[in-house]
mmCIF file of C-alpha atoms in Angstrom:
data_model
loop_
_atom_site.group_PDB
_atom_site.id
_atom_site.type_symbol
_atom_site.label_atom_id
_atom_site.label_comp_id
_atom_site.label_asym_id
_atom_site.label_seq_id
_atom_site.Cartn_x
_atom_site.Cartn_y
_atom_site.Cartn_z
ATOM 1 C CA MET A 26 5.181 -175.600 65.647
ATOM 2 C CA PRO A 27 0.960 -174.973 66.028
ATOM 3 C CA LYS A 28 -1.082 -177.407 64.651
ATOM 4 C CA THR A 29 -1.895 -174.310 61.948
ATOM 5 C CA ILE A 30 0.794 -172.611 60.039
ATOM 6 C CA ARG A 31 0.543 -169.180 60.421
ATOM 7 C CA ASN A 32 2.466 -166.216 59.559
ATOM 8 C CA GLN A 33 5.615 -168.361 60.194
ATOM 9 C CA PHE A 34 7.687 -167.518 56.946
ATOM 10 C CA ASP A 35 9.162 -164.303 57.866
ATOM 11 C CA LYS A 36 9.998 -165.953 61.877
ATOM 12 C CA PHE A 37 12.162 -168.439 60.406
ATOM 13 C CA LEU A 38 13.372 -166.424 57.298
ATOM 14 C CA THR A 39 16.587 -165.858 58.596
ATOM 15 C CA TYR A 40 20.321 -165.525 57.038
ATOM 16 C CA GLU A 41 21.222 -168.137 59.956
ATOM 17 C CA LYS A 42 18.047 -170.494 58.911
ATOM 18 C CA LEU A 43 19.477 -170.844 55.273
ATOM 19 C CA LEU A 44 23.261 -170.520 56.084
ATOM 20 C CA GLU A 45 21.909 -174.046 58.624
ATOM 21 C CA ALA A 46 20.096 -175.151 55.571
ATOM 22 C CA HIS A 47 23.821 -174.865 53.624
ATOM 23 C CA ASN A 48 25.307 -176.630 55.855
ATOM 24 C CA ARG A 49 23.346 -179.645 55.761
ATOM 25 C CA SER A 50 22.655 -179.932 52.009
ATOM 26 C CA LYS A 51 26.597 -179.597 51.761
ATOM 27 C CA LYS A 52 27.102 -183.087 53.511
ATOM 28 C CA GLY A 53 28.696 -185.644 51.447
ATOM 29 C CA LYS A 54 29.011 -183.617 48.116
ATOM 30 C CA CYS A 55 32.040 -180.734 49.445
ATOM 31 C CA ARG A 56 34.125 -182.074 46.500
ATOM 32 C CA LYS A 57 31.147 -181.208 44.035
ATOM 33 C CA ASN A 58 32.186 -178.538 41.526
ATOM 34 C CA GLU A 59 29.046 -176.365 41.727
ATOM 35 C CA LEU A 60 29.420 -176.309 45.539
ATOM 36 C CA ILE A 61 33.482 -175.868 45.571
ATOM 37 C CA LYS A 62 31.722 -172.603 43.199
ATOM 38 C CA PHE A 63 28.948 -171.896 46.522
ATOM 39 C CA ASN A 64 31.639 -171.655 49.264
ATOM 40 C CA LEU A 65 33.880 -169.119 47.344
ATOM 41 C CA LYS A 66 31.167 -166.360 47.882
ATOM 42 C CA GLN A 67 28.800 -168.499 50.358
ATOM 43 C CA GLU A 68 27.856 -165.003 52.314
ATOM 44 C CA GLU A 69 26.735 -163.307 48.899
ATOM 45 C CA TYR A 70 24.640 -166.520 48.075
ATOM 46 C CA ILE A 71 23.110 -166.588 50.727
ATOM 47 C CA MET A 72 22.170 -162.766 50.857
ATOM 48 C CA TRP A 73 20.972 -162.677 47.829
ATOM 49 C CA LEU A 74 18.862 -165.743 48.593
ATOM 50 C CA TYR A 75 17.484 -164.106 51.339
ATOM 51 C CA GLU A 76 16.558 -161.048 50.007
ATOM 52 C CA ASN A 77 14.781 -163.371 46.857
ATOM 53 C CA LEU A 78 12.974 -164.975 49.852
ATOM 54 C CA LYS A 79 11.857 -161.613 51.655
ATOM 55 C CA ASN A 80 10.637 -159.906 48.754
ATOM 56 C CA ALA A 81 8.786 -162.691 46.799
ATOM 57 C CA THR A 82 11.210 -162.631 43.765
ATOM 58 C CA TYR A 83 12.941 -165.711 44.327
ATOM 59 C CA LYS A 84 12.549 -168.247 41.183
ATOM 60 C CA HIS A 85 13.229 -171.865 40.820
ATOM 61 C CA GLY A 86 15.663 -172.933 38.527
ATOM 62 C CA GLY A 87 15.642 -175.615 35.982
ATOM 63 C CA TYR A 88 16.679 -179.010 36.386
ATOM 64 C CA LYS A 89 19.658 -181.428 34.774
ATOM 65 C CA GLU A 90 18.219 -184.806 34.114
ATOM 66 C CA PHE A 91 19.781 -188.330 34.031
ATOM 67 C CA TYR A 92 18.980 -191.416 34.897
ATOM 68 C CA VAL A 93 19.964 -193.913 37.323
ATOM 69 C CA THR A 94 19.116 -197.528 36.866
ATOM 70 C CA GLU A 95 19.120 -199.520 40.470
ATOM 71 C CA PRO A 96 17.385 -200.819 41.710
ATOM 72 C CA LYS A 97 15.167 -200.130 38.527
ATOM 73 C CA LEU A 98 15.668 -197.454 35.808
ATOM 74 C CA ARG A 99 14.406 -194.158 36.737
ATOM 75 C CA LYS A 100 14.935 -190.701 35.535
ATOM 76 C CA ILE A 101 16.352 -188.553 37.967
ATOM 77 C CA GLU A 102 16.154 -184.438 37.961
ATOM 78 C CA LYS A 103 18.261 -182.283 39.681
ATOM 79 C CA SER A 104 18.061 -178.609 40.831
ATOM 80 C CA ARG A 105 20.379 -176.458 41.514
ATOM 81 C CA TYR A 106 22.366 -176.238 44.757
ATOM 82 C CA ILE A 107 20.989 -172.701 45.608
ATOM 83 C CA ASP A 108 17.457 -174.223 45.197
ATOM 84 C CA ARG A 109 18.462 -177.827 47.578
ATOM 85 C CA ILE A 110 18.840 -175.159 50.367
ATOM 86 C CA VAL A 111 15.489 -173.874 50.012
ATOM 87 C CA HIS A 112 13.857 -177.223 49.473
ATOM 88 C CA ARG A 113 15.976 -178.295 52.783
ATOM 89 C CA TRP A 114 14.539 -174.710 54.542
ATOM 90 C CA LEU A 115 11.596 -175.156 53.538
ATOM 91 C CA VAL A 116 10.937 -178.805 55.316
ATOM 92 C CA ASP A 117 12.784 -178.434 58.131
ATOM 93 C CA ASN A 118 11.647 -175.077 59.606
ATOM 94 C CA PHE A 119 7.689 -176.235 58.217
ATOM 95 C CA LEU A 120 6.716 -179.469 57.057
ATOM 96 C CA LEU A 121 8.296 -181.775 59.055
ATOM 97 C CA LYS A 122 7.457 -180.509 62.065
ATOM 98 C CA ALA A 123 3.585 -179.799 60.803
ATOM 99 C CA PHE A 124 3.147 -183.220 58.628
ATOM 100 C CA VAL A 125 5.645 -185.880 59.686
ATOM 101 C CA THR A 126 5.034 -185.298 63.180
ATOM 102 C CA GLN A 127 1.137 -186.413 62.382
ATOM 103 C CA PHE A 128 2.106 -189.150 60.234
ATOM 104 C CA ILE A 129 0.879 -192.956 61.634
ATOM 105 C CA PRO A 130 4.188 -195.149 63.852
ATOM 106 C CA THR A 131 4.448 -197.649 60.868
ATOM 107 C CA SER A 132 5.267 -195.143 57.992
ATOM 108 C CA PHE A 133 8.998 -195.775 57.306
ATOM 109 C CA ALA A 134 10.132 -194.471 54.521
ATOM 110 C CA CYS A 135 12.764 -191.269 54.242
ATOM 111 C CA ILE A 136 11.683 -190.502 58.189
ATOM 112 C CA LYS A 137 14.712 -190.070 60.876
ATOM 113 C CA ASN A 138 15.429 -192.849 62.699
ATOM 114 C CA LYS A 139 13.196 -195.316 60.687
ATOM 115 C CA GLY A 140 13.858 -196.625 57.195
ATOM 116 C CA MET A 141 13.857 -200.494 55.155
ATOM 117 C CA HIS A 142 14.995 -202.023 58.412
ATOM 118 C CA ARG A 143 12.904 -200.610 60.440
ATOM 119 C CA ALA A 144 9.922 -201.539 58.046
ATOM 120 C CA ALA A 145 11.014 -205.436 57.508
ATOM 121 C CA PHE A 146 11.482 -206.025 60.727
ATOM 122 C CA TYR A 147 7.776 -205.035 61.580
ATOM 123 C CA VAL A 148 6.227 -206.899 59.186
ATOM 124 C CA GLN A 149 7.901 -210.060 60.594
ATOM 125 C CA LYS A 150 7.215 -209.021 64.175
ATOM 126 C CA SER A 151 3.763 -208.446 63.395
ATOM 127 C CA MET A 152 3.264 -211.928 60.606
ATOM 128 C CA ARG A 153 5.041 -213.832 64.242
ATOM 129 C CA LYS A 154 1.976 -212.175 66.223
ATOM 130 C CA ALA A 155 -0.788 -212.945 64.202
ATOM 131 C CA LYS A 156 0.147 -216.159 63.587
ATOM 132 C CA LYS A 157 -0.017 -216.543 67.564
ATOM 133 C CA GLU A 158 -3.394 -214.514 67.533
ATOM 134 C CA TRP A 159 -5.280 -216.045 64.827
ATOM 135 C CA ARG A 160 -3.273 -219.071 63.514
ATOM 136 C CA GLU A 161 -3.895 -218.428 59.758
ATOM 137 C CA TYR A 162 -3.703 -215.388 58.041
ATOM 138 C CA TYR A 163 -3.438 -213.153 54.896
ATOM 139 C CA ILE A 164 -1.335 -210.509 53.212
ATOM 140 C CA LEU A 165 -2.252 -207.738 51.442
ATOM 141 C CA ARG A 166 0.387 -206.076 49.140
ATOM 142 C CA THR A 167 -0.378 -202.504 47.849
ATOM 143 C CA ASP A 168 1.810 -201.038 45.476
ATOM 144 C CA VAL A 169 0.851 -197.871 43.421
ATOM 145 C CA SER A 170 1.395 -197.290 39.702
ATOM 146 C CA LYS A 171 4.165 -194.457 38.965
ATOM 147 C CA TYR A 172 3.734 -193.028 42.010
ATOM 148 C CA PHE A 173 6.201 -190.206 41.449
ATOM 149 C CA ASN A 174 4.907 -189.244 38.147
ATOM 150 C CA SER A 175 0.882 -189.720 39.438
ATOM 151 C CA ILE A 176 0.854 -186.951 42.290
ATOM 152 C CA ASN A 177 -1.897 -184.695 41.523
ATOM 153 C CA LYS A 178 -0.565 -181.239 42.478
ATOM 154 C CA LYS A 179 -3.775 -179.766 42.705
ATOM 155 C CA ILE A 180 -4.754 -182.660 45.456
ATOM 156 C CA LEU A 181 -1.397 -182.156 46.907
ATOM 157 C CA LEU A 182 -1.662 -178.658 47.230
ATOM 158 C CA GLN A 183 -4.926 -178.777 48.793
ATOM 159 C CA ILE A 184 -3.424 -181.651 51.526
ATOM 160 C CA LEU A 185 -0.886 -179.039 52.819
ATOM 161 C CA GLU A 186 -3.355 -176.290 52.889
ATOM 162 C CA ARG A 187 -5.158 -177.865 55.247
ATOM 163 C CA LYS A 188 -2.473 -177.316 57.620
ATOM 164 C CA ILE A 189 -0.364 -174.031 56.431
ATOM 165 C CA LYS A 190 -2.453 -171.158 56.336
ATOM 166 C CA ASP A 191 0.579 -168.920 55.577
ATOM 167 C CA PRO A 192 0.034 -166.982 52.176
ATOM 168 C CA LYS A 193 3.757 -166.353 51.762
ATOM 169 C CA LEU A 194 4.677 -170.011 51.961
ATOM 170 C CA ILE A 195 1.913 -171.186 49.973
ATOM 171 C CA TRP A 196 3.524 -169.047 47.165
ATOM 172 C CA LEU A 197 6.661 -171.282 47.913
ATOM 173 C CA ILE A 198 5.570 -174.621 48.077
ATOM 174 C CA LYS A 199 4.218 -173.537 43.861
ATOM 175 C CA GLU A 200 6.960 -172.380 43.695
ATOM 176 C CA ILE A 201 8.506 -175.149 44.066
ATOM 177 C CA LEU A 202 5.823 -177.647 42.800
ATOM 178 C CA TYR A 203 4.924 -175.980 39.367
ATOM 179 C CA ALA A 204 8.781 -175.188 38.375
ATOM 180 C CA GLN A 205 8.250 -177.623 35.635
ATOM 181 C CA LYS A 206 5.554 -176.253 34.481
ATOM 182 C CA ARG A 207 3.174 -179.649 34.672
ATOM 183 C CA ASP A 208 0.465 -180.597 36.783
ATOM 184 C CA LYS A 209 0.524 -184.465 37.477
ATOM 185 C CA GLY A 210 3.952 -186.047 39.386
ATOM 186 C CA ILE A 211 6.868 -184.489 41.340
ATOM 187 C CA GLU A 212 10.895 -184.835 40.670
ATOM 188 C CA ILE A 213 12.555 -187.638 41.652
ATOM 189 C CA GLY A 214 15.722 -186.432 43.376
ATOM 190 C CA ASN A 215 14.627 -183.024 45.461
ATOM 191 C CA TYR A 216 14.414 -183.327 48.942
ATOM 192 C CA THR A 217 10.958 -181.796 49.260
ATOM 193 C CA SER A 218 9.458 -184.749 46.489
ATOM 194 C CA GLN A 219 10.272 -187.613 49.087
ATOM 195 C CA THR A 220 8.585 -185.302 52.177
ATOM 196 C CA PHE A 221 5.730 -184.569 49.551
ATOM 197 C CA ALA A 222 5.312 -188.089 48.719
ATOM 198 C CA ASN A 223 5.170 -189.149 52.266
ATOM 199 C CA ILE A 224 2.454 -186.069 52.784
ATOM 200 C CA TYR A 225 0.682 -187.304 50.364
ATOM 201 C CA LEU A 226 -0.327 -191.040 51.167
ATOM 202 C CA ASN A 227 -0.187 -190.363 54.568
ATOM 203 C CA GLU A 228 -3.903 -189.551 53.668
ATOM 204 C CA VAL A 229 -4.113 -193.468 52.903
ATOM 205 C CA ASP A 230 -2.608 -194.477 55.840
ATOM 206 C CA GLN A 231 -5.213 -192.223 58.244
ATOM 207 C CA TYR A 232 -7.782 -193.975 56.025
ATOM 208 C CA ILE A 233 -6.548 -197.807 56.991
ATOM 209 C CA LYS A 234 -5.758 -197.361 60.497
ATOM 210 C CA HIS A 235 -8.590 -195.172 61.292
ATOM 211 C CA VAL A 236 -11.664 -195.754 59.426
ATOM 212 C CA LEU A 237 -10.614 -199.604 57.911
ATOM 213 C CA LYS A 238 -8.897 -200.146 60.937
ATOM 214 C CA ILE A 239 -6.609 -202.359 60.569
ATOM 215 C CA LYS A 240 -4.476 -203.632 63.016
ATOM 216 C CA TYR A 241 -0.961 -204.276 61.014
ATOM 217 C CA TYR A 242 -0.512 -202.381 58.654
ATOM 218 C CA CYS A 243 3.177 -200.786 57.262
ATOM 219 C CA ARG A 244 4.003 -198.261 54.254
ATOM 220 C CA TYR A 245 7.753 -198.090 52.525
ATOM 221 C CA LEU A 246 6.784 -195.442 50.619
ATOM 222 C CA ASP A 247 3.761 -196.066 47.651
ATOM 223 C CA ASP A 248 5.132 -200.058 49.080
ATOM 224 C CA SER A 249 2.275 -200.917 51.258
ATOM 225 C CA ILE A 250 1.569 -204.261 54.002
ATOM 226 C CA LEU A 251 -1.558 -205.304 55.560
ATOM 227 C CA ILE A 252 -2.096 -208.462 57.907
ATOM 228 C CA VAL A 253 -5.341 -209.878 58.248
ATOM 229 C CA LYS A 254 -7.366 -212.657 59.451
ATOM 230 C CA THR A 255 -9.058 -214.136 56.552
ATOM 231 C CA LYS A 256 -9.032 -213.615 52.775
ATOM 232 C CA LYS A 257 -12.238 -211.869 53.203
ATOM 233 C CA GLU A 258 -10.874 -209.286 54.483
ATOM 234 C CA ALA A 259 -8.155 -208.453 53.010
ATOM 235 C CA LYS A 260 -10.194 -208.351 49.420
ATOM 236 C CA ASN A 261 -12.974 -206.330 50.827
ATOM 237 C CA ALA A 262 -10.008 -203.710 52.479
ATOM 238 C CA LEU A 263 -8.585 -203.805 48.785
ATOM 239 C CA ILE A 264 -11.905 -202.643 47.338
ATOM 240 C CA LYS A 265 -11.800 -199.842 49.597
ATOM 241 C CA ILE A 266 -8.395 -198.999 49.068
ATOM 242 C CA GLU A 267 -8.799 -198.664 45.347
ATOM 243 C CA LYS A 268 -11.738 -196.586 45.858
ATOM 244 C CA PHE A 269 -10.171 -194.205 48.277
ATOM 245 C CA LEU A 270 -6.930 -193.931 45.700
ATOM 246 C CA ARG A 271 -8.812 -193.444 43.091
ATOM 247 C CA GLU A 272 -11.379 -190.851 44.352
ATOM 248 C CA LYS A 273 -9.644 -189.031 46.990
ATOM 249 C CA LEU A 274 -5.596 -188.867 45.377
ATOM 250 C CA ASP A 275 -5.896 -190.109 41.631
ATOM 251 C CA LEU A 276 -3.838 -192.728 41.862
ATOM 252 C CA THR A 277 -3.999 -196.852 40.687
ATOM 253 C CA LEU A 278 -2.205 -199.605 41.713
ATOM 254 C CA ASN A 279 -0.255 -201.689 39.919
ATOM 255 C CA LYS A 280 -0.168 -205.641 39.268
ATOM 256 C CA LYS A 281 2.580 -206.278 42.251
ATOM 257 C CA THR A 282 -0.485 -206.124 44.222
ATOM 258 C CA GLN A 283 -1.891 -208.878 45.680
ATOM 259 C CA ILE A 284 -3.585 -211.038 48.116
ATOM 260 C CA PHE A 285 -1.527 -214.636 49.715
ATOM 261 C CA LYS A 286 -1.190 -216.433 53.003
ATOM 262 C CA GLY A 287 1.005 -215.782 55.499
ATOM 263 C CA LYS A 288 2.745 -219.159 55.815
ATOM 264 C CA GLN A 289 4.041 -217.599 51.805
ATOM 265 C CA GLY A 290 5.955 -215.264 53.721
ATOM 266 C CA VAL A 291 6.149 -211.738 51.404
ATOM 267 C CA ASN A 292 8.243 -209.818 49.366
ATOM 268 C CA PHE A 293 9.106 -206.269 51.438
ATOM 269 C CA CYS A 294 11.840 -203.566 51.411
ATOM 270 C CA GLY A 295 14.346 -205.955 49.054
ATOM 271 C CA TYR A 296 13.566 -208.975 51.352
ATOM 272 C CA LYS A 297 11.822 -212.863 51.876
ATOM 273 C CA ILE A 298 10.665 -212.440 54.911
ATOM 274 C CA ASN A 299 8.683 -215.271 57.204
ATOM 275 C CA GLU A 300 7.664 -215.399 60.868
ATOM 276 C CA TYR A 301 11.489 -216.244 62.084
ATOM 277 C CA ARG A 302 13.426 -216.013 58.866
ATOM 278 C CA LEU A 303 15.098 -213.024 57.362
ATOM 279 C CA LYS A 304 16.901 -213.458 53.402
ATOM 280 C CA LEU A 305 17.694 -211.715 50.714
ATOM 281 C CA ARG A 306 15.442 -211.646 47.585
ATOM 282 C CA ASP A 307 17.235 -213.980 44.840
ATOM 283 C CA LYS A 308 16.965 -211.176 42.518
ATOM 284 C CA GLY A 309 18.980 -209.025 45.283
ATOM 285 C CA LYS A 310 21.364 -211.766 45.892
ATOM 286 C CA ARG A 311 22.396 -211.643 41.851
ATOM 287 C CA LYS A 312 22.922 -208.210 41.404
ATOM 288 C CA LEU A 313 25.204 -208.375 44.527
ATOM 289 C CA LYS A 314 27.406 -211.130 43.172
ATOM 290 C CA LYS A 315 27.385 -208.744 39.526
ATOM 291 C CA LYS A 316 28.937 -206.456 41.867
ATOM 292 C CA ILE A 317 31.383 -207.913 43.516
ATOM 293 C CA ILE A 318 32.484 -209.808 40.554
ATOM 294 C CA LYS A 319 33.013 -205.865 38.363
ATOM 295 C CA LEU A 320 34.218 -204.300 41.648
ATOM 296 C CA LYS A 321 37.136 -206.706 41.791
ATOM 297 C CA ALA A 322 37.634 -206.395 38.601
ATOM 298 C CA LYS A 323 38.260 -202.562 38.913
ATOM 299 C CA VAL A 324 40.585 -202.876 42.128
ATOM 300 C CA LYS A 325 42.566 -205.620 39.706
ATOM 301 C CA SER A 326 43.174 -202.991 37.385
ATOM 302 C CA GLY A 327 43.616 -200.055 38.813
ATOM 303 C CA GLU A 328 40.301 -198.469 38.036
ATOM 304 C CA ILE A 329 40.020 -197.831 41.676
ATOM 305 C CA THR A 330 41.342 -198.322 45.137
ATOM 306 C CA SER A 331 40.415 -200.682 48.118
ATOM 307 C CA HIS A 332 39.626 -197.584 50.041
ATOM 308 C CA ASP A 333 37.048 -196.566 47.183
ATOM 309 C CA ALA A 334 35.367 -200.493 46.702
ATOM 310 C CA LYS A 335 35.563 -200.124 50.625
ATOM 311 C CA ARG A 336 33.427 -197.108 51.092
ATOM 312 C CA TYR A 337 31.372 -198.176 47.998
ATOM 313 C CA LEU A 338 30.444 -201.682 49.742
ATOM 314 C CA ALA A 339 29.585 -200.505 52.984
ATOM 315 C CA GLY A 340 25.829 -199.094 52.053
ATOM 316 C CA HIS A 341 25.216 -203.073 50.747
ATOM 317 C CA VAL A 342 26.748 -204.948 53.574
ATOM 318 C CA GLY A 343 24.828 -202.504 55.922
ATOM 319 C CA TYR A 344 21.474 -203.678 53.547
ATOM 320 C CA ILE A 345 22.851 -207.078 53.842
ATOM 321 C CA LYS A 346 23.861 -207.820 57.219
ATOM 322 C CA TRP A 347 20.195 -207.956 59.014
ATOM 323 C CA ALA A 348 19.120 -211.000 57.069
ATOM 324 C CA ASN A 349 20.108 -214.338 57.012
ATOM 325 C CA VAL A 350 22.706 -214.482 54.332
ATOM 326 C CA TYR A 351 25.838 -216.254 56.535
ATOM 327 C CA ASN A 352 26.971 -218.628 53.710
ATOM 328 C CA LEU A 353 25.814 -216.093 50.930
ATOM 329 C CA THR A 354 28.266 -213.313 52.541
ATOM 330 C CA ASN A 355 31.751 -215.611 53.101
ATOM 331 C CA LYS A 356 31.108 -217.252 49.411
ATOM 332 C CA LEU A 357 31.812 -213.424 47.894
ATOM 333 C CA PHE A 358 34.109 -211.912 49.898
ATOM 334 C CA TYR A 359 35.614 -212.129 53.380
ATOM 335 C CA MET A 360 35.944 -208.229 54.429
ATOM 336 C CA LYS A 361 37.754 -207.241 57.271
ATOM 337 C CA LYS A 362 40.780 -209.409 55.809
ATOM 338 C CA ASP A 363 40.217 -208.586 52.196
ATOM 339 C CA PHE A 364 40.289 -204.660 52.577
ATOM 340 C CA ASN A 365 43.184 -205.072 54.945
ATOM 341 C CA ASN A 366 45.555 -206.663 52.203
ATOM 342 C CA ASN A 367 44.111 -204.082 50.045
ATOM 343 C CA THR A 368 42.463 -206.192 47.823
ATOM 344 C CA ILE A 369 38.476 -207.714 47.284
ATOM 345 C CA LYS A 370 38.354 -211.815 47.167
ATOM 346 C CA ASN A 371 35.667 -213.639 45.278
ATOM 347 C CA SER A 372 34.844 -217.101 45.209
ATOM 348 C CA ASN A 373 33.655 -217.460 42.312
#
C-alpha cells in the first residue's frame, strides 16, 4: 500500500473482505450468544454491512460497559459484534499497512510477533550493552497519565489525515471515534483503540529516536524505557519529552516516571529486569499465588473442571516461564503431574 492512502475504501470494500474480517473477529468467541445469532444470518448481516458502508449510511452502535480488576480496575466499553467486524476490516486493510509498518522496531505493544516478553528481553539486552559501553548508566522510565482517557481525538485525526486522503475512510474513522460523542478518550476494548493508541504515541517514538537520538529506547503502549549514559542526559531528555507530550499530544506523565541508576534494575512489563536476571515483580507473585489458591478451591468444589483450570493457567504459565522462577513454580504447582491427575496441588 502507498504511503498515502487515496481512493482505497471502495477497492477493499467487498463481501469477501468483510467475511474475512468476520472470521478473524470470531476466533475464540464461537460460543458467545451474539455470535451464534450472527452466524444464523451471516450472509444477510454481511451484505447489510456492505451496503451501509458503501452508501455511507453505517452508524456505529452503542457500547456495553463493564469493569475488570486485572491488572488494575478499568472500564471496558464493548461494542456490538457487527461493529467489531468493521473495526477489524479498517485496521487490517488500512491502518496496519499504512501506519504500523512505519513504527520504530522497538515499539512492542499490540503488534504481531512482538509483545511483553520481547520488550523485556530488549531492555535487558540494552542494559548489558550499556554496561559494556559506559560501565555506569541511567534509566529513565516514563508512564503517560490515564493514557486511553487522555487521547485528544482532534490531534489523532490530524495524525491520521497526514496519510489518509480518502474522504470515505476519514468518514468511517470519525464514525468510530465519535460514537461516544466526546472529544477526549478512546474506548478500551475496541480493536481499533489499541492501534489508534500506538499511532498516537508513535509521534513521540519518532521524536525520541530521530530528534533526541536516544540509542536505547523502547515502548510498550504508554510505558517507555530510555537508557542513557548520565543522569544529566536523562533529566534533559525528560524535560524535552514532557514538553513534546504536552504541546504536541496534549498528554502528561504520571508519578511512575522515574530516573535511577542502571544497577538498580527496572520494573517493566511485569518483570523486575536486571542485566542478567529476569524476575517476576513481588506484586505479580502475590497475585499469582492468590489465583492458584482460588483455582484449587474451585476445582475441589466442582465449580470448574481441571481442563478449565489448565486453560486458565496457560496464559500465566506462558508469562512466568521466561522469568527466573524455578523455585516459585515448584512451590505453587507441578503442572504436568497435577493436570494429568485432574487436580491442582498447592504446597501452601
